[in-house]
Tab-separated table of C-alpha atoms in Angstrom:
chain	number	residue	atom	x	y	z
R	1	UNK	CA	75.299	146.543	118.672
R	2	UNK	CA	75.408	149.506	120.873
R	3	UNK	CA	75.199	153.011	119.751
R	4	UNK	CA	77.542	154.659	122.148
R	5	UNK	CA	81.104	153.950	123.814
R	6	UNK	CA	83.961	151.970	122.373
R	7	UNK	CA	83.525	147.993	121.679
R	8	UNK	CA	84.882	145.268	119.368
R	9	UNK	CA	82.546	143.273	117.500
R	10	UNK	CA	83.275	139.800	115.339
R	11	UNK	CA	81.683	138.089	112.542
R	12	UNK	CA	82.915	134.934	110.332
R	13	UNK	CA	82.284	133.765	107.003
R	14	UNK	CA	82.702	130.181	105.362
R	15	UNK	CA	83.933	129.712	101.800
R	16	UNK	CA	82.026	127.853	99.132
R	17	UNK	CA	84.287	124.753	99.903
R	18	UNK	CA	83.450	124.509	103.527
R	19	UNK	CA	81.661	121.203	104.307
R	20	UNK	CA	78.408	122.663	105.277
R	21	UNK	CA	78.431	125.230	102.337
R	22	UNK	CA	78.882	122.111	100.188
R	23	UNK	CA	75.719	120.872	101.518
R	24	UNK	CA	73.857	124.061	101.179
R	25	UNK	CA	75.043	124.204	97.612
R	26	UNK	CA	73.841	120.614	96.797
R	27	UNK	CA	70.669	121.287	98.597
R	28	UNK	CA	69.937	124.326	96.720
R	29	UNK	CA	70.953	122.539	93.268
R	30	UNK	CA	68.281	120.089	94.005
R	31	UNK	CA	65.898	122.944	94.799
R	32	UNK	CA	67.039	124.937	91.440
R	33	UNK	CA	66.515	121.571	89.429
R	34	UNK	CA	62.623	121.107	90.492
R	35	UNK	CA	61.971	124.806	89.934
R	36	UNK	CA	63.363	124.890	86.416
R	37	UNK	CA	61.147	121.896	85.736
R	38	UNK	CA	58.172	123.409	87.571
R	39	UNK	CA	58.072	126.598	88.958
R	40	UNK	CA	55.346	125.767	91.718
R	41	UNK	CA	57.272	122.618	92.614
R	42	UNK	CA	57.775	121.822	96.397
R	43	UNK	CA	61.173	121.184	97.779
R	44	UNK	CA	62.464	120.579	101.327
R	45	UNK	CA	65.957	119.277	100.694
R	46	UNK	CA	68.754	118.319	103.405
R	47	UNK	CA	72.117	117.153	102.435
R	48	UNK	CA	74.873	115.510	104.220
R	49	UNK	CA	78.501	115.260	102.880
R	50	UNK	CA	81.395	113.257	104.139
R	51	UNK	CA	84.551	111.358	102.821
R	52	UNK	CA	83.423	110.411	99.156
R	53	UNK	CA	79.882	110.303	100.058
R	54	UNK	CA	76.853	112.620	99.557
R	55	UNK	CA	73.221	111.874	100.713
R	56	UNK	CA	70.239	113.696	99.658
R	57	UNK	CA	67.055	113.440	101.608
R	58	UNK	CA	63.837	115.182	102.357
R	59	UNK	CA	60.482	115.730	100.386
R	60	UNK	CA	59.445	117.105	97.425
R	61	UNK	CA	56.598	117.362	95.032
R	62	UNK	CA	57.629	117.888	91.211
R	63	UNK	CA	57.752	116.454	87.712
R	64	UNK	CA	58.945	112.900	87.272
R	65	UNK	CA	61.524	114.036	85.031
R	66	UNK	CA	63.487	115.147	87.954
R	67	UNK	CA	65.036	111.778	88.684
R	68	UNK	CA	67.341	110.651	91.129
R	69	UNK	CA	70.017	110.065	88.466
R	70	UNK	CA	69.693	113.367	86.874
R	71	UNK	CA	70.248	114.892	90.461
R	72	UNK	CA	73.036	112.963	91.251
R	73	UNK	CA	74.734	114.265	88.084
R	74	UNK	CA	73.851	117.920	88.945
R	75	UNK	CA	75.274	117.252	92.328
R	76	UNK	CA	78.613	116.216	90.444
R	77	UNK	CA	78.742	119.242	88.213
R	78	UNK	CA	78.354	121.447	91.503
R	79	UNK	CA	80.894	119.682	93.459
R	80	UNK	CA	83.299	120.102	90.284
R	81	UNK	CA	82.365	123.841	90.066
R	82	UNK	CA	83.240	124.032	93.826
R	83	UNK	CA	86.637	122.728	92.800
R	84	UNK	CA	86.904	119.218	94.624
R	85	UNK	CA	88.732	116.479	92.762
R	86	UNK	CA	90.640	115.093	95.668
R	87	UNK	CA	91.221	111.507	97.127
R	88	UNK	CA	88.876	112.134	99.878
R	89	UNK	CA	86.212	114.047	98.004
R	90	UNK	CA	85.846	114.034	94.238
R	91	UNK	CA	83.128	115.070	91.886
R	92	UNK	CA	84.073	111.936	89.691
R	93	UNK	CA	83.537	109.240	92.129
R	94	UNK	CA	81.764	110.324	95.394
R	95	UNK	CA	79.016	107.952	96.151
R	96	UNK	CA	75.783	110.050	96.085
R	97	UNK	CA	72.755	108.450	97.651
R	98	UNK	CA	69.019	110.006	96.946
R	99	UNK	CA	66.369	109.802	99.717
R	100	UNK	CA	63.916	112.254	98.559
R	101	UNK	CA	60.462	111.450	98.844
R	102	UNK	CA	56.934	112.847	98.433
R	103	UNK	CA	55.883	115.795	100.532
R	104	UNK	CA	53.434	115.046	103.158
R	105	UNK	CA	50.011	115.669	102.168
R	106	UNK	CA	49.071	116.910	105.694
R	107	UNK	CA	51.439	120.004	105.011
R	108	UNK	CA	50.476	120.199	101.213
R	109	UNK	CA	46.559	121.046	102.407
R	110	UNK	CA	47.618	123.413	104.635
R	111	UNK	CA	49.841	125.290	101.943
R	112	UNK	CA	48.207	124.999	98.865
R	113	UNK	CA	45.411	127.306	97.647
R	114	UNK	CA	41.869	126.440	97.105
R	115	UNK	CA	38.236	127.834	96.835
R	116	UNK	CA	38.596	130.836	98.680
R	117	UNK	CA	41.621	129.817	100.668
R	118	UNK	CA	45.026	131.434	99.475
R	119	UNK	CA	48.339	129.813	99.703
R	120	UNK	CA	49.298	129.440	103.437
R	121	UNK	CA	52.658	129.547	104.993
R	122	UNK	CA	54.742	126.018	104.803
R	123	UNK	CA	55.483	126.402	108.583
R	124	UNK	CA	55.006	128.367	111.530
R	125	UNK	CA	57.851	130.510	112.516
R	126	UNK	CA	59.403	134.172	112.853
R	127	UNK	CA	61.901	135.792	110.332
R	128	UNK	CA	64.191	138.885	110.849
R	129	UNK	CA	65.473	141.289	108.594
R	130	UNK	CA	67.946	144.094	109.003
R	131	UNK	CA	69.713	146.762	107.423
R	132	UNK	CA	72.063	149.728	108.462
R	133	UNK	CA	74.711	152.174	106.971
R	134	UNK	CA	77.914	150.656	107.860
R	135	UNK	CA	78.372	149.679	104.401
R	136	UNK	CA	77.192	150.589	100.889
R	137	UNK	CA	75.441	147.233	100.623
R	138	UNK	CA	73.672	148.379	103.950
R	139	UNK	CA	75.041	145.398	105.668
R	140	UNK	CA	76.843	145.140	109.060
R	141	UNK	CA	80.706	145.886	108.311
R	142	UNK	CA	82.154	142.607	109.880
R	143	UNK	CA	80.435	140.125	107.958
R	144	UNK	CA	80.378	142.162	104.677
R	145	UNK	CA	84.208	142.085	104.766
R	146	UNK	CA	84.484	138.478	106.189
R	147	UNK	CA	82.475	137.478	102.962
R	148	UNK	CA	84.494	139.813	100.802
R	149	UNK	CA	87.755	138.367	101.831
R	150	UNK	CA	86.689	134.951	101.047
R	151	UNK	CA	84.714	135.926	97.563
R	152	UNK	CA	88.037	137.536	96.395
R	153	UNK	CA	89.919	134.439	97.365
R	154	UNK	CA	87.635	132.050	95.513
R	155	UNK	CA	87.701	134.499	92.355
R	156	UNK	CA	91.497	134.234	92.049
R	157	UNK	CA	91.781	130.584	92.650
R	158	UNK	CA	89.121	130.003	90.071
R	159	UNK	CA	90.793	132.244	87.619
R	160	UNK	CA	94.039	130.210	88.153
R	161	UNK	CA	95.728	133.316	89.245
R	162	UNK	CA	99.387	132.355	90.503
R	163	UNK	CA	99.190	134.594	93.015
R	164	UNK	CA	96.970	132.214	95.218
R	165	UNK	CA	98.462	128.793	93.572
R	166	UNK	CA	98.206	125.997	96.074
R	167	UNK	CA	95.022	127.158	97.718
R	168	UNK	CA	91.950	124.629	97.689
R	169	UNK	CA	88.410	125.356	98.106
R	170	UNK	CA	87.716	125.148	101.970
R	171	UNK	CA	88.273	128.288	103.801
R	172	UNK	CA	87.043	130.322	106.913
R	173	UNK	CA	87.320	133.981	107.593
R	174	UNK	CA	86.819	136.019	110.786
R	175	UNK	CA	86.899	139.911	111.027
R	176	UNK	CA	87.069	141.742	114.294
R	177	UNK	CA	85.949	145.536	114.133
R	178	UNK	CA	86.548	148.238	116.481
R	179	UNK	CA	83.397	150.398	116.946
R	180	UNK	CA	83.048	153.881	118.333
R	181	UNK	CA	79.660	155.290	119.177
R	182	UNK	CA	78.088	152.538	116.708
R	183	UNK	CA	80.441	153.250	113.833
R	184	UNK	CA	83.130	150.872	112.781
R	185	UNK	CA	86.749	152.731	112.581
R	186	UNK	CA	88.996	149.857	111.823
R	187	UNK	CA	90.028	146.223	112.303
R	188	UNK	CA	91.480	145.074	115.319
R	189	UNK	CA	92.102	141.450	113.992
R	190	UNK	CA	91.789	139.156	110.967
R	191	UNK	CA	91.934	135.374	110.608
R	192	UNK	CA	91.901	133.443	107.697
R	193	UNK	CA	92.246	129.777	107.508
R	194	UNK	CA	92.643	127.974	104.079
R	195	UNK	CA	93.042	124.490	102.695
R	196	UNK	CA	96.197	124.284	100.749
R	197	UNK	CA	98.319	121.510	98.947
R	198	UNK	CA	100.938	119.971	100.798
R	199	UNK	CA	104.411	121.856	100.878
R	200	UNK	CA	103.075	125.197	101.290
R	201	UNK	CA	104.200	126.588	104.548
R	202	UNK	CA	102.413	129.326	107.014
R	203	UNK	CA	104.421	131.988	106.094
R	204	UNK	CA	104.016	131.725	102.443
R	205	UNK	CA	100.199	131.714	102.755
R	206	UNK	CA	100.033	134.536	104.629
R	207	UNK	CA	102.320	136.483	102.067
R	208	UNK	CA	99.668	135.359	99.459
R	209	UNK	CA	96.675	136.588	101.581
R	210	UNK	CA	98.178	139.773	102.964
R	211	UNK	CA	97.431	141.872	99.717
R	212	UNK	CA	93.884	140.379	99.449
R	213	UNK	CA	92.961	141.450	102.996
R	214	UNK	CA	94.598	144.810	102.539
R	215	UNK	CA	92.534	145.372	99.529
R	216	UNK	CA	89.296	144.176	100.791
R	217	UNK	CA	89.434	146.204	103.863
R	218	UNK	CA	88.961	150.280	103.717
R	219	UNK	CA	92.224	152.095	103.786
R	220	UNK	CA	93.816	152.301	106.903
R	221	UNK	CA	91.779	149.412	108.597
R	222	UNK	CA	94.440	146.556	108.466
R	223	UNK	CA	95.310	145.385	111.714
R	224	UNK	CA	99.072	145.121	113.055
R	225	UNK	CA	100.735	142.116	111.475
R	226	UNK	CA	100.718	140.329	115.212
R	227	UNK	CA	96.905	140.504	114.754
R	228	UNK	CA	96.611	139.051	111.162
R	229	UNK	CA	96.139	135.463	111.990
R	230	UNK	CA	96.648	132.830	109.042
R	231	UNK	CA	96.170	129.003	109.409
R	232	UNK	CA	96.833	129.225	113.123
R	233	UNK	CA	97.469	125.577	113.527
R	234	UNK	CA	99.867	125.775	111.243
R	235	UNK	CA	98.603	123.465	108.563
R	236	UNK	CA	95.641	122.766	106.800
R	237	UNK	CA	96.080	120.204	103.899
R	238	UNK	CA	93.211	117.919	104.503
R	239	UNK	CA	89.887	119.879	104.134
R	240	UNK	CA	86.347	119.733	102.828
R	241	UNK	CA	83.958	117.078	103.448
R	242	UNK	CA	86.846	114.574	103.616
R	243	UNK	CA	88.094	116.682	106.703
R	244	UNK	CA	84.673	117.356	108.425
R	245	UNK	CA	81.003	116.199	107.640
R	246	UNK	CA	78.972	119.015	106.349
R	247	UNK	CA	75.226	119.332	106.866
R	248	UNK	CA	72.497	121.722	105.122
R	249	UNK	CA	71.540	124.752	107.424
R	250	UNK	CA	74.387	124.965	110.015
R	251	UNK	CA	75.927	127.981	109.091
R	252	UNK	CA	72.721	130.346	109.504
R	253	UNK	CA	74.565	133.423	111.212
R	254	UNK	CA	77.104	133.518	108.348
R	255	UNK	CA	74.104	133.434	105.845
R	256	UNK	CA	72.604	136.572	107.367
R	257	UNK	CA	74.041	139.145	109.634
R	258	UNK	CA	76.932	137.670	111.143
R	259	UNK	CA	75.315	137.883	114.874
R	260	UNK	CA	74.594	141.532	114.339
R	261	UNK	CA	70.808	141.086	114.124
R	262	UNK	CA	68.399	138.516	115.428
R	263	UNK	CA	67.913	135.515	113.356
R	264	UNK	CA	64.432	133.482	113.479
R	265	UNK	CA	66.123	129.873	113.696
R	266	UNK	CA	65.092	128.771	110.354
R	267	UNK	CA	68.003	127.682	107.678
R	268	UNK	CA	67.485	128.853	103.974
R	269	UNK	CA	69.188	126.244	101.562
R	270	UNK	CA	66.858	123.380	100.138
R	271	UNK	CA	63.503	125.136	100.716
R	272	UNK	CA	61.303	126.182	97.925
R	273	UNK	CA	59.568	129.701	98.307
R	274	UNK	CA	56.561	128.601	100.160
R	275	UNK	CA	58.754	127.977	103.065
R	276	UNK	CA	58.411	131.322	104.847
R	277	UNK	CA	61.789	130.423	106.703
R	278	UNK	CA	63.436	131.559	103.518
R	279	UNK	CA	61.018	133.489	101.493
R	280	UNK	CA	59.670	135.754	104.696
R	281	UNK	CA	63.485	136.261	105.829
R	282	UNK	CA	64.337	137.347	102.062
R	283	UNK	CA	61.149	139.808	102.240
R	284	UNK	CA	62.234	141.132	105.935
R	285	UNK	CA	65.657	142.176	104.536
R	286	UNK	CA	64.008	143.564	101.468
R	287	UNK	CA	61.870	145.884	103.694
R	288	UNK	CA	64.504	146.643	106.119
R	289	UNK	CA	67.070	147.495	103.232
R	290	UNK	CA	64.425	149.954	101.486
R	291	UNK	CA	63.621	151.687	104.972
R	292	UNK	CA	67.365	152.460	105.453
R	293	UNK	CA	67.844	153.460	101.784
R	294	UNK	CA	64.959	155.535	101.716
R	295	UNK	CA	66.233	157.725	104.520
R	296	UNK	CA	63.814	156.934	107.042
R	297	UNK	CA	66.344	155.539	109.204
R	298	UNK	CA	69.935	154.584	109.752
R	299	UNK	CA	69.128	151.102	111.110
R	300	UNK	CA	66.131	148.923	110.868
R	301	UNK	CA	65.348	145.605	112.331
R	302	UNK	CA	62.192	143.950	111.101
R	303	UNK	CA	60.202	140.803	112.392
R	304	UNK	CA	57.291	138.865	110.720
R	305	UNK	CA	55.701	135.911	112.257
R	306	UNK	CA	53.359	133.385	110.596
R	307	UNK	CA	51.395	129.996	111.433
R	308	UNK	CA	51.411	126.789	109.000
R	309	UNK	CA	48.587	127.018	106.609
R	310	UNK	CA	47.799	130.722	107.386
R	311	UNK	CA	48.185	133.458	104.514
R	312	UNK	CA	48.467	136.423	106.387
R	313	UNK	CA	51.365	137.536	108.695
R	314	UNK	CA	50.461	137.172	112.448
R	315	UNK	CA	52.627	140.048	113.460
R	316	UNK	CA	54.865	142.748	111.700
R	317	UNK	CA	57.322	144.481	114.225
R	318	UNK	CA	59.903	147.309	113.364
R	319	UNK	CA	62.903	148.492	115.437
R	320	UNK	CA	64.762	151.498	114.356
R	321	UNK	CA	67.074	151.500	117.276
R	322	UNK	CA	66.201	155.174	117.620
R	323	UNK	CA	67.943	156.193	114.635
R	324	UNK	CA	64.464	156.991	112.878
R	325	UNK	CA	64.075	160.545	111.080
R	326	UNK	CA	60.625	161.675	112.215
R	327	UNK	CA	59.401	158.364	111.635
R	328	UNK	CA	56.703	156.623	114.004
R	329	UNK	CA	57.574	152.872	113.944
R	330	UNK	CA	53.899	151.644	114.354
R	331	UNK	CA	52.922	153.598	111.252
R	332	UNK	CA	55.831	152.384	109.488
R	333	UNK	CA	54.737	148.853	110.359
R	334	UNK	CA	51.352	149.783	108.599
R	335	UNK	CA	52.996	151.207	105.600
R	336	UNK	CA	55.298	148.556	104.875
R	337	UNK	CA	52.154	145.912	104.983
R	338	UNK	CA	50.639	148.307	102.415
R	339	UNK	CA	53.274	148.488	100.072
R	340	UNK	CA	54.377	144.847	100.133
R	341	UNK	CA	51.644	141.941	100.040
R	342	UNK	CA	53.310	139.763	102.713
R	343	UNK	CA	51.341	136.335	102.230
R	344	UNK	CA	53.529	133.747	100.960
R	345	UNK	CA	52.375	134.335	97.494
R	346	UNK	CA	52.529	138.157	97.309
R	347	UNK	CA	56.238	137.638	98.467
R	348	UNK	CA	56.901	135.085	96.197
R	349	UNK	CA	55.202	137.203	93.230
R	350	UNK	CA	56.833	140.474	94.449
R	351	UNK	CA	60.364	138.925	94.359
R	352	UNK	CA	59.782	136.554	91.508
R	353	UNK	CA	60.954	133.535	93.767
R	354	UNK	CA	59.672	130.676	91.825
R	355	UNK	CA	62.710	130.475	89.436
R	356	UNK	CA	66.000	128.450	89.652
R	357	UNK	CA	67.870	131.227	91.286
R	358	UNK	CA	68.964	129.543	94.690
R	359	UNK	CA	72.264	128.069	93.873
R	360	UNK	CA	73.976	131.754	93.712
R	361	UNK	CA	72.680	132.215	97.464
R	362	UNK	CA	74.491	129.224	99.006
R	363	UNK	CA	77.728	130.691	99.736
R	364	UNK	CA	79.229	134.230	100.983
R	365	UNK	CA	75.702	135.346	102.268
R	366	UNK	CA	72.218	135.565	101.330
R	367	UNK	CA	71.961	139.272	101.783
R	368	UNK	CA	74.041	142.542	100.954
R	369	UNK	CA	74.730	141.025	97.464
R	370	UNK	CA	74.252	142.673	94.023
R	371	UNK	CA	70.943	142.056	92.305
R	372	UNK	CA	71.568	140.509	88.732
R	373	UNK	CA	68.574	141.353	86.188
R	374	UNK	CA	69.924	139.016	83.477
R	375	UNK	CA	69.814	136.058	86.007
R	376	UNK	CA	66.936	137.253	88.174
R	377	UNK	CA	68.905	136.771	91.684
R	378	UNK	CA	69.085	138.507	94.724
R	379	UNK	CA	65.896	140.596	93.768
R	380	UNK	CA	65.330	140.999	97.730
R	381	UNK	CA	68.249	143.228	97.396
R	382	UNK	CA	66.619	145.889	95.313
R	383	UNK	CA	65.633	149.432	96.508
R	384	UNK	CA	62.474	149.715	94.312
R	385	UNK	CA	60.217	150.505	97.374
R	386	UNK	CA	62.139	153.680	98.004
R	387	UNK	CA	59.679	156.032	95.908
R	388	UNK	CA	56.717	154.443	97.868
R	389	UNK	CA	58.159	154.742	101.400
R	390	UNK	CA	59.279	158.330	100.509
R	391	UNK	CA	55.733	159.095	99.396
R	392	UNK	CA	54.101	157.545	102.375
R	393	UNK	CA	56.257	159.806	104.772
R	394	UNK	CA	56.000	162.893	102.593
R	395	UNK	CA	59.705	163.043	101.633
């Protein structure tokens, strides 16, 4: 985004009940099941969800104890947790098909360690990370607040709060902020579409949601009422996988930075940490966030590239967007490679990624979340590199 002048920037989020997010959740549920049974299992699971049907497909390498029947059971529990028990999509009677098969031996030989060979990347690709000072989470403000609106709605719905009685799991939000010289100063429009029971009208739902949006946004940021759009089509009763087919990996901009930073193109959900699409994107965020948290810059974009079967990154690129505080980007690139081993194995060990921690990432963004020491989730959001980075630059 520009650092000068005045402009508008928009990001969107989708809830855990959006069809694509249901698919992401089920793919990560499969991944977590394998990692719980074997921390070194290999998984690449894609999911399709539609009217009362779930299809799991992809490649795995793990214990025989993780059976199709067990995975179907876990998927039902996940659908129940999201909140779907509707005629067109129910945890009780959705048909669940499992078409997972063994991982290609050609891929395995490139990834596996052996002899003097370290683990290689599970695929070629380029990954990006980003951090900025627009929010306490060091995330771009539009995506941060778009996520937060839906998370608050979900928390209230799950708690059975009467203030949101009648709202259902499928929802979307969109937040447009006005920027002046690179800083967000207020919202010019907010859009929220939410599935609901028959009989609720648009005005009732807007009355429910207005206090949530006002509470989430900073004081004075709420847009005029005419720019607060709720269920713009007027009705949203048929939703979730019954209303639209969902597929794993179709919300990669929602999952990352809301379009405020580049994205490498690879989706995250359903992939074990040998797949650098996921693990290296997490490492990029980890490094970028620590650069900003250490006070070395106000904004940081970082790119890392890999080749399949090769353990070391082919390139590390840093852009501080002119906000660096007496920091040379080329030197920073060298320092980052020194403070973190950016091989797939190094990333996995640094961030403790061979654990069943991924279902929690499948909705409301993979970045900008609070690390949970008890559950071991969102380790890439820690700022434990700050002392080493400050020391490297004499701070």
